[in-house]
């Protein structure tokens, strides 16, 4: 048993991030300033988009994407039932009516055929989520959006490094929304980014992210002299600070190295966890890059004498932090009531909700730690096998 709890989604920050934050603090410019600008430029370059706008979260990015696109009350926005609540909350906050679609049982990604059946004359936008870093079927989704004139938004919170047929995640629709929350593939503590090639949308997002003050209003205290601003819309307070961007600039440089380490851990788990009552995550699809954000096996309930929640508890007792990504949105009482939805409409997301669990995949983990995670999981599962259904 290790002396320390293995924290789920532990970030890997090192001296570069720490000294940049200290430099920022000592520069006396800790708010939105030169480091945010630099981070935006680096991110846009990385993503091959014309614009990248740094925000204080991905949730803010999803919200502002909808508002910038003019989506609001009376409009419908389609998204997946198998995602984090923030995706759906952003739609609700825009005033639009969310419409949820079931996912595939094996990829956890939205089913485009089912998506098409939900399109009505009120549908204005689609938000896809590249689950765990596996790209959605973007050929089908892009052509659906084109055919029906829908705004496509990619929730890339899991999918910073993902690519599909040679194209980066976050470049398929009008907007890509990224998260730099602590557990994500790169972090700024809290933070997010919107990518777009559309200048008008980029300008709107910038204005809405800072109180609705006219463009460049945040430069008003610079050494170029005081500038008056006009409030052109009742905006929000969604801007990123230089303290956060200080981390982001260096996290971005380490993205590939961290990705390689997570792939290594992912492949190690694949080898170690075979022949157990688990359905392991699918390999990366051909001509795509998987971001390896989450390792999400499904517990084969019919072969074991414990539930997924009991498994989580057993892992916790072994000092292993595990997660659940996710209890589908339809499992939450508020959404059931507010949207009038129930489990029967989402059989695959329902199936996953009872069986999925996520084990640590942080690049911070040592070989000994991942060995320990796999060995512990194996031990727990082997002692819980149903005798009649022993797997070999
Ligand atoms: C983390 C996450 C978000 C929210 O990101 P924040 O930066 O915390 O707002 C949105 N969607 C998905 C799928 C996520 O995993």
Tab-separated table of C-alpha atoms and ligand atoms in Angstrom:
chain	number	residue	atom	x	y	z
A	1	UNK	CA	0.000	0.000	0.000
A	2	UNK	CA	1.484	3.385	-0.971
A	3	UNK	CA	1.873	5.995	1.759
A	4	UNK	CA	0.081	8.674	-0.286
A	5	UNK	CA	-3.360	8.586	-1.826
A	6	UNK	CA	-3.150	8.485	-5.633
A	7	UNK	CA	-5.103	11.597	-6.538
A	8	UNK	CA	-7.293	11.292	-9.625
A	9	UNK	CA	-6.324	13.701	-12.404
A	10	UNK	CA	-3.320	15.142	-10.620
A	11	UNK	CA	-1.721	17.865	-12.770
A	12	UNK	CA	1.971	17.928	-13.612
A	13	UNK	CA	3.268	21.404	-12.913
A	14	UNK	CA	6.960	22.111	-12.584
A	15	UNK	CA	9.539	24.855	-12.175
A	16	UNK	CA	8.721	26.554	-15.494
A	17	UNK	CA	5.091	27.178	-14.530
A	18	UNK	CA	6.058	28.146	-10.992
A	19	UNK	CA	8.691	30.694	-12.028
A	20	UNK	CA	6.417	32.192	-14.697
A	21	UNK	CA	3.676	32.685	-12.106
A	22	UNK	CA	6.182	34.285	-9.737
A	23	UNK	CA	7.444	36.561	-12.532
A	24	UNK	CA	3.844	37.539	-13.261
A	25	UNK	CA	3.214	38.370	-9.618
A	26	UNK	CA	6.384	40.437	-9.489
A	27	UNK	CA	5.520	42.233	-12.747
A	28	UNK	CA	2.560	43.870	-10.976
A	29	UNK	CA	0.335	43.008	-13.943
A	30	UNK	CA	-1.588	39.991	-12.762
A	31	UNK	CA	-4.925	40.556	-14.515
A	32	UNK	CA	-5.691	40.156	-18.215
A	33	UNK	CA	-2.585	41.396	-19.987
A	34	UNK	CA	0.478	40.452	-22.034
A	35	UNK	CA	0.660	36.827	-20.879
A	36	UNK	CA	-2.964	36.174	-21.785
A	37	UNK	CA	-2.281	37.669	-25.202
A	38	UNK	CA	0.772	35.474	-25.677
A	39	UNK	CA	-1.098	32.368	-24.512
A	40	UNK	CA	-3.901	33.119	-26.983
A	41	UNK	CA	-1.414	33.496	-29.833
A	42	UNK	CA	0.352	30.252	-28.951
A	43	UNK	CA	-2.937	28.388	-28.636
A	44	UNK	CA	-4.291	29.694	-31.948
A	45	UNK	CA	-1.025	28.640	-33.597
A	46	UNK	CA	-1.234	25.185	-32.045
A	47	UNK	CA	-4.865	24.785	-33.098
A	48	UNK	CA	-4.309	26.338	-36.554
A	49	UNK	CA	-7.231	28.732	-36.019
A	50	UNK	CA	-7.302	32.460	-36.719
A	51	UNK	CA	-8.489	33.350	-33.219
A	52	UNK	CA	-8.227	31.965	-29.723
A	53	UNK	CA	-9.882	33.801	-26.850
A	54	UNK	CA	-8.815	32.930	-23.314
A	55	UNK	CA	-11.573	32.743	-20.705
A	56	UNK	CA	-11.908	31.665	-17.098
A	57	UNK	CA	-13.523	28.323	-18.036
A	58	UNK	CA	-14.728	26.080	-20.818
A	59	UNK	CA	-18.248	26.506	-19.478
A	60	UNK	CA	-17.943	30.251	-20.100
A	61	UNK	CA	-16.725	29.442	-23.610
A	62	UNK	CA	-19.723	27.257	-24.390
A	63	UNK	CA	-22.084	29.895	-22.991
A	64	UNK	CA	-20.529	32.744	-24.977
A	65	UNK	CA	-20.359	30.685	-28.187
A	66	UNK	CA	-24.115	30.242	-28.042
A	67	UNK	CA	-24.727	33.923	-27.253
A	68	UNK	CA	-22.313	35.162	-29.924
A	69	UNK	CA	-24.123	32.979	-32.452
A	70	UNK	CA	-27.363	34.710	-31.467
A	71	UNK	CA	-28.906	31.618	-29.915
A	72	UNK	CA	-31.504	32.140	-27.211
A	73	UNK	CA	-35.113	31.564	-26.158
A	74	UNK	CA	-37.161	29.704	-28.765
A	75	UNK	CA	-34.117	28.003	-30.266
A	76	UNK	CA	-33.173	24.367	-29.779
A	77	UNK	CA	-29.630	23.135	-29.201
A	78	UNK	CA	-28.812	19.459	-29.533
A	79	UNK	CA	-26.140	17.790	-27.423
A	80	UNK	CA	-25.237	14.464	-25.882
A	81	UNK	CA	-26.676	12.863	-22.743
A	82	UNK	CA	-23.229	11.453	-21.928
A	83	UNK	CA	-21.296	14.544	-20.865
A	84	UNK	CA	-20.454	16.740	-17.918
A	85	UNK	CA	-23.312	18.922	-16.694
A	86	UNK	CA	-21.504	22.107	-17.836
A	87	UNK	CA	-22.271	21.341	-21.495
A	88	UNK	CA	-25.975	21.307	-20.775
A	89	UNK	CA	-25.968	24.151	-18.240
A	90	UNK	CA	-24.417	26.451	-20.845
A	91	UNK	CA	-27.357	25.751	-23.166
A	92	UNK	CA	-29.867	26.383	-20.384
A	93	UNK	CA	-28.149	29.664	-19.456
A	94	UNK	CA	-28.364	30.836	-23.068
A	95	UNK	CA	-32.142	30.552	-22.775
A	96	UNK	CA	-32.348	27.968	-25.573
A	97	UNK	CA	-34.078	24.601	-25.186
A	98	UNK	CA	-31.641	21.708	-24.892
A	99	UNK	CA	-32.363	18.461	-26.705
A	100	UNK	CA	-30.372	15.418	-25.599
A	101	UNK	CA	-29.274	12.483	-27.738
A	102	UNK	CA	-28.048	9.048	-26.649
A	103	UNK	CA	-24.432	7.971	-27.201
A	104	UNK	CA	-22.889	4.800	-28.584
A	105	UNK	CA	-22.285	2.143	-25.919
A	106	UNK	CA	-18.711	1.520	-27.043
A	107	UNK	CA	-17.317	4.997	-27.883
A	108	UNK	CA	-19.514	7.003	-25.470
A	109	UNK	CA	-19.811	9.577	-28.318
A	110	UNK	CA	-23.016	11.061	-29.733
A	111	UNK	CA	-24.849	8.957	-32.318
A	112	UNK	CA	-25.227	11.072	-35.496
A	113	UNK	CA	-28.158	9.013	-36.849
A	114	UNK	CA	-30.099	9.679	-33.703
A	115	UNK	CA	-28.965	13.286	-33.723
A	116	UNK	CA	-30.558	13.781	-37.133
A	117	UNK	CA	-33.921	12.492	-35.911
A	118	UNK	CA	-33.940	15.272	-33.262
A	119	UNK	CA	-33.492	18.138	-35.719
A	120	UNK	CA	-36.547	20.399	-36.011
A	121	UNK	CA	-37.219	23.779	-37.599
A	122	UNK	CA	-36.158	25.337	-34.256
A	123	UNK	CA	-32.776	23.624	-34.074
A	124	UNK	CA	-29.978	26.191	-34.306
A	125	UNK	CA	-26.881	24.488	-32.978
A	126	UNK	CA	-25.232	21.193	-32.116
A	127	UNK	CA	-22.657	20.768	-29.342
A	128	UNK	CA	-20.589	17.600	-29.703
A	129	UNK	CA	-18.304	16.263	-26.965
A	130	UNK	CA	-15.236	14.242	-27.960
A	131	UNK	CA	-15.513	11.829	-25.089
A	132	UNK	CA	-12.304	10.968	-23.226
A	133	UNK	CA	-10.450	12.472	-26.201
A	134	UNK	CA	-11.923	10.185	-28.878
A	135	UNK	CA	-13.180	12.277	-31.786
A	136	UNK	CA	-16.867	12.038	-32.710
A	137	UNK	CA	-17.863	10.960	-36.202
A	138	UNK	CA	-17.096	14.393	-37.623
A	139	UNK	CA	-17.759	13.480	-41.274
A	140	UNK	CA	-21.392	12.688	-40.467
A	141	UNK	CA	-21.817	15.524	-37.982
A	142	UNK	CA	-20.319	18.178	-40.228
A	143	UNK	CA	-22.451	17.145	-43.166
A	144	UNK	CA	-25.583	17.111	-40.985
A	145	UNK	CA	-24.840	20.619	-39.751
A	146	UNK	CA	-24.204	21.807	-43.297
A	147	UNK	CA	-27.368	20.187	-44.623
A	148	UNK	CA	-29.566	21.724	-41.913
A	149	UNK	CA	-27.713	25.052	-41.513
A	150	UNK	CA	-26.723	24.429	-37.905
A	151	UNK	CA	-23.944	26.071	-35.891
A	152	UNK	CA	-21.469	23.394	-34.812
A	153	UNK	CA	-19.741	23.811	-31.445
A	154	UNK	CA	-17.137	21.315	-30.269
A	155	UNK	CA	-16.789	20.779	-26.537
A	156	UNK	CA	-13.105	19.830	-26.537
A	157	UNK	CA	-12.718	19.701	-22.752
A	158	UNK	CA	-11.335	16.147	-23.073
A	159	UNK	CA	-9.810	16.598	-26.482
A	160	UNK	CA	-7.064	19.223	-26.567
A	161	UNK	CA	-4.671	17.047	-28.589
A	162	UNK	CA	-7.271	15.165	-30.641
A	163	UNK	CA	-7.228	15.060	-34.439
A	164	UNK	CA	-9.593	13.605	-37.004
A	165	UNK	CA	-8.523	12.847	-40.576
A	166	UNK	CA	-5.559	15.207	-40.242
A	167	UNK	CA	-7.547	18.107	-38.755
A	168	UNK	CA	-7.292	19.397	-35.184
A	169	UNK	CA	-10.158	19.188	-32.717
A	170	UNK	CA	-11.921	22.509	-32.305
A	171	UNK	CA	-11.581	23.414	-35.995
A	172	UNK	CA	-14.577	21.540	-37.435
A	173	UNK	CA	-17.368	23.862	-36.411
A	174	UNK	CA	-17.735	27.564	-35.776
A	175	UNK	CA	-16.352	27.245	-32.243
A	176	UNK	CA	-14.073	24.926	-30.284
A	177	UNK	CA	-14.282	25.145	-26.481
A	178	UNK	CA	-11.347	23.995	-24.336
A	179	UNK	CA	-10.934	23.526	-20.595
A	180	UNK	CA	-7.839	24.061	-18.472
A	181	UNK	CA	-9.453	22.872	-15.260
A	182	UNK	CA	-7.009	21.071	-12.928
A	183	UNK	CA	-7.805	17.527	-14.066
A	184	UNK	CA	-7.711	18.273	-17.810
A	185	UNK	CA	-4.838	17.461	-20.164
A	186	UNK	CA	-3.330	20.869	-19.490
A	187	UNK	CA	-4.216	23.249	-16.715
A	188	UNK	CA	-4.210	26.882	-15.679
A	189	UNK	CA	-5.926	26.087	-12.364
A	190	UNK	CA	-9.206	27.290	-13.793
A	191	UNK	CA	-9.402	28.433	-17.389
A	192	UNK	CA	-10.739	27.895	-20.860
A	193	UNK	CA	-10.288	28.903	-24.481
A	194	UNK	CA	-12.522	29.419	-27.491
A	195	UNK	CA	-11.105	28.844	-30.962
A	196	UNK	CA	-12.762	30.195	-34.096
A	197	UNK	CA	-11.900	31.366	-37.602
A	198	UNK	CA	-14.768	33.847	-37.603
A	199	UNK	CA	-13.643	37.385	-36.771
A	200	UNK	CA	-17.105	38.692	-35.968
A	201	UNK	CA	-17.697	35.845	-33.494
A	202	UNK	CA	-14.250	36.329	-31.945
A	203	UNK	CA	-14.946	40.039	-31.407
A	204	UNK	CA	-18.345	39.328	-29.865
A	205	UNK	CA	-16.887	36.771	-27.480
A	206	UNK	CA	-14.156	39.176	-26.372
A	207	UNK	CA	-16.709	41.874	-25.626
A	208	UNK	CA	-19.158	39.548	-23.865
A	209	UNK	CA	-16.346	38.054	-21.769
A	210	UNK	CA	-15.521	41.419	-20.213
A	211	UNK	CA	-18.710	43.140	-19.069
A	212	UNK	CA	-19.789	43.939	-22.632
A	213	UNK	CA	-17.262	46.738	-22.795
A	214	UNK	CA	-16.277	47.834	-26.277
A	215	UNK	CA	-13.296	46.113	-27.818
A	216	UNK	CA	-9.894	46.677	-26.289
A	217	UNK	CA	-11.431	48.354	-23.290
A	218	UNK	CA	-9.096	46.324	-21.117
A	219	UNK	CA	-6.151	48.192	-22.583
A	220	UNK	CA	-7.419	51.406	-21.062
A	221	UNK	CA	-4.940	51.461	-18.184
A	222	UNK	CA	-1.921	50.721	-20.358
A	223	UNK	CA	0.915	53.164	-20.914
A	224	UNK	CA	-0.692	54.315	-24.152
A	225	UNK	CA	-2.928	56.569	-22.117
A	226	UNK	CA	-6.446	56.344	-20.729
A	227	UNK	CA	-9.229	55.333	-23.130
A	228	UNK	CA	-12.955	55.606	-22.542
A	229	UNK	CA	-15.094	52.565	-23.182
A	230	UNK	CA	-18.701	52.040	-24.148
A	231	UNK	CA	-20.815	49.194	-22.800
A	232	UNK	CA	-22.378	47.658	-25.886
A	233	UNK	CA	-24.084	44.646	-24.238
A	234	UNK	CA	-24.737	43.388	-20.699
A	235	UNK	CA	-21.678	41.173	-20.664
A	236	UNK	CA	-20.158	38.703	-18.247
A	237	UNK	CA	-16.979	38.425	-16.188
A	238	UNK	CA	-15.327	35.540	-17.956
A	239	UNK	CA	-11.807	36.826	-18.684
A	240	UNK	CA	-8.591	34.924	-17.925
A	241	UNK	CA	-5.843	36.461	-15.771
A	242	UNK	CA	-2.123	36.627	-16.577
A	243	UNK	CA	-1.440	34.451	-13.504
A	244	UNK	CA	-3.416	31.676	-15.214
A	245	UNK	CA	-1.910	32.272	-18.665
A	246	UNK	CA	1.556	32.057	-17.058
A	247	UNK	CA	0.847	28.386	-16.381
A	248	UNK	CA	-0.875	27.847	-19.716
A	249	UNK	CA	2.082	29.053	-21.786
A	250	UNK	CA	4.307	26.356	-20.289
A	251	UNK	CA	1.663	23.642	-20.063
A	252	UNK	CA	1.111	24.037	-23.797
A	253	UNK	CA	4.789	23.324	-24.504
A	254	UNK	CA	4.579	20.097	-22.497
A	255	UNK	CA	1.351	18.911	-24.076
A	256	UNK	CA	2.983	16.402	-26.414
A	257	UNK	CA	5.324	14.998	-23.776
A	258	UNK	CA	2.452	14.527	-21.348
A	259	UNK	CA	0.331	12.984	-24.109
A	260	UNK	CA	3.047	10.411	-24.846
A	261	UNK	CA	3.205	9.466	-21.171
A	262	UNK	CA	-0.588	9.107	-20.930
A	263	UNK	CA	-0.599	6.931	-24.043
A	264	UNK	CA	2.034	4.754	-22.392
A	265	UNK	CA	-0.111	4.418	-19.255
A	266	UNK	CA	-3.217	3.753	-21.379
A	267	UNK	CA	-1.428	0.958	-23.261
A	268	UNK	CA	-0.070	-0.464	-20.011
A	269	UNK	CA	-3.607	-0.639	-18.594
A	270	UNK	CA	-4.811	-2.280	-21.806
A	271	UNK	CA	-2.221	-5.040	-21.399
A	272	UNK	CA	-2.665	-5.490	-17.641
A	273	UNK	CA	-6.444	-5.450	-17.511
A	274	UNK	CA	-7.215	-8.028	-20.179
A	275	UNK	CA	-9.098	-11.176	-19.195
A	276	UNK	CA	-10.912	-9.449	-16.369
A	277	UNK	CA	-14.664	-8.793	-16.132
A	278	UNK	CA	-14.110	-5.431	-17.808
A	279	UNK	CA	-14.934	-3.985	-21.207
A	280	UNK	CA	-11.847	-1.931	-21.945
A	281	UNK	CA	-11.973	1.343	-23.897
A	282	UNK	CA	-11.657	0.983	-27.670
A	283	UNK	CA	-8.326	1.670	-29.341
A	284	UNK	CA	-7.896	4.953	-31.192
A	285	UNK	CA	-9.637	4.909	-34.561
A	286	UNK	CA	-7.602	4.931	-37.750
A	287	UNK	CA	-6.661	8.377	-39.089
A	288	UNK	CA	-7.449	9.991	-35.731
A	289	UNK	CA	-5.465	11.074	-32.721
A	290	UNK	CA	-6.950	10.163	-29.367
A	291	UNK	CA	-6.205	12.598	-26.532
A	292	UNK	CA	-6.169	9.834	-23.870
A	293	UNK	CA	-7.850	12.081	-21.342
A	294	UNK	CA	-9.727	9.354	-19.475
A	295	UNK	CA	-9.314	5.596	-19.185
A	296	UNK	CA	-12.881	4.365	-18.784
A	297	UNK	CA	-13.463	0.600	-18.526
A	298	UNK	CA	-16.996	-0.738	-18.054
A	299	UNK	CA	-17.526	-3.190	-15.206
A	300	UNK	CA	-19.245	-6.360	-16.478
A	301	UNK	CA	-21.846	-6.531	-13.738
A	302	UNK	CA	-23.076	-9.962	-14.782
A	303	UNK	CA	-19.668	-11.487	-13.990
A	304	UNK	CA	-18.975	-9.960	-10.592
A	305	UNK	CA	-20.538	-9.826	-7.146
A	306	UNK	CA	-20.000	-6.113	-6.670
A	307	UNK	CA	-21.474	-2.950	-8.076
A	308	UNK	CA	-19.508	-0.168	-9.719
A	309	UNK	CA	-19.933	1.964	-6.592
A	310	UNK	CA	-18.576	-0.851	-4.414
A	311	UNK	CA	-15.630	-1.107	-6.776
A	312	UNK	CA	-14.972	2.634	-6.365
A	313	UNK	CA	-15.061	2.167	-2.600
A	314	UNK	CA	-12.646	-0.781	-2.770
A	315	UNK	CA	-10.246	1.283	-4.889
A	316	UNK	CA	-10.517	4.158	-2.436
A	317	UNK	CA	-9.601	1.788	0.419
A	318	UNK	CA	-6.480	0.951	-1.538
A	319	UNK	CA	-5.718	4.679	-1.733
A	320	UNK	CA	-6.575	4.920	-5.418
A	321	UNK	CA	-8.645	7.900	-6.521
A	322	UNK	CA	-11.100	6.833	-9.222
A	323	UNK	CA	-13.839	8.782	-10.974
A	324	UNK	CA	-17.118	8.315	-12.819
A	325	UNK	CA	-17.398	9.966	-16.243
A	326	UNK	CA	-20.298	10.221	-16.127
A	327	UNK	CA	-23.597	9.589	-14.549
A	328	UNK	CA	-25.523	10.554	-17.696
A	329	UNK	CA	-27.361	13.862	-17.587
A	330	UNK	CA	-30.740	12.100	-17.557
A	331	UNK	CA	-29.838	10.560	-14.183
A	332	UNK	CA	-29.942	13.957	-12.484
A	333	UNK	CA	-33.305	14.836	-10.965
A	334	UNK	CA	-33.194	18.473	-11.991
A	335	UNK	CA	-32.786	17.649	-15.689
A	336	UNK	CA	-35.396	14.897	-15.504
A	337	UNK	CA	-37.913	17.446	-14.293
A	338	UNK	CA	-36.794	20.467	-16.284
A	339	UNK	CA	-36.445	18.619	-19.584
A	340	UNK	CA	-39.028	15.873	-19.070
A	341	UNK	CA	-36.519	13.123	-19.830
A	342	UNK	CA	-36.064	9.596	-18.496
A	343	UNK	CA	-33.746	6.609	-18.761
A	344	UNK	CA	-35.741	4.783	-21.462
A	345	UNK	CA	-34.780	7.457	-23.990
A	346	UNK	CA	-31.063	6.864	-23.428
A	347	UNK	CA	-30.406	3.116	-23.126
A	348	UNK	CA	-26.697	3.330	-23.922
A	349	UNK	CA	-25.941	6.248	-21.613
A	350	UNK	CA	-27.977	4.458	-18.940
A	351	UNK	CA	-25.938	1.272	-19.426
A	352	UNK	CA	-22.663	3.214	-19.156
A	353	UNK	CA	-23.824	5.167	-16.096
A	354	UNK	CA	-24.090	1.956	-14.050
A	355	UNK	CA	-20.804	0.454	-15.202
A	356	UNK	CA	-18.204	3.078	-16.028
A	357	UNK	CA	-15.328	4.112	-13.833
A	358	UNK	CA	-12.116	6.019	-14.558
A	359	UNK	CA	-8.734	5.098	-13.141
A	360	UNK	CA	-5.811	7.529	-12.788
A	361	UNK	CA	-4.182	8.511	-16.097
A	362	UNK	CA	-2.144	11.543	-15.101
A	363	UNK	CA	1.335	11.924	-16.669
A	364	UNK	CA	2.469	12.605	-13.105
A	365	UNK	CA	2.120	8.897	-12.219
A	366	UNK	CA	5.230	6.770	-11.809
A	367	UNK	CA	5.607	3.246	-13.202
A	368	UNK	CA	5.258	1.896	-9.658
A	369	UNK	CA	2.004	3.768	-9.196
A	370	UNK	CA	0.385	2.502	-12.401
A	371	UNK	CA	1.613	-1.003	-11.582
A	372	UNK	CA	-0.059	-0.678	-8.217
A	373	UNK	CA	-3.324	0.637	-9.717
A	374	UNK	CA	-3.561	-2.233	-12.211
A	375	UNK	CA	-2.571	-4.895	-9.661
A	376	UNK	CA	-5.055	-3.588	-7.087
A	377	UNK	CA	-7.895	-3.466	-9.583
A	378	UNK	CA	-7.074	-7.005	-10.700
A	379	UNK	CA	-7.039	-8.274	-7.116
A	380	UNK	CA	-10.384	-6.660	-6.301
A	381	UNK	CA	-12.040	-8.031	-9.439
A	382	UNK	CA	-10.645	-11.570	-9.141
A	383	UNK	CA	-11.871	-11.953	-5.580
A	384	UNK	CA	-15.314	-10.692	-6.661
A	385	UNK	CA	-15.888	-13.019	-9.619
A	386	UNK	CA	-19.166	-14.874	-9.708
A	387	UNK	CA	-18.109	-18.538	-9.381
A	388	UNK	CA	-20.492	-19.755	-12.081
A	389	UNK	CA	-19.281	-17.171	-14.541
A	390	UNK	CA	-15.542	-17.326	-13.912
A	391	UNK	CA	-13.698	-15.741	-16.788
A	392	UNK	CA	-10.416	-17.244	-17.842
B	1	LIG	C1	-14.538	19.839	-17.668
B	1	LIG	C2	-15.597	19.870	-18.682
B	1	LIG	C3	-16.297	21.050	-18.988
B	1	LIG	C4	-16.160	22.291	-18.180
B	1	LIG	O1	-14.897	22.828	-18.165
B	1	LIG	P1	-14.604	24.049	-17.165
B	1	LIG	O2	-13.320	24.613	-17.681
B	1	LIG	O3	-14.463	23.459	-15.802
B	1	LIG	O4	-15.726	24.987	-17.267
B	1	LIG	C5	-17.194	21.028	-20.028
B	1	LIG	N1	-17.425	19.913	-20.728
B	1	LIG	C6	-16.802	18.750	-20.454
B	1	LIG	C7	-17.079	17.555	-21.304
B	1	LIG	C8	-15.875	18.695	-19.411
B	1	LIG	O5	-15.263	17.532	-19.124
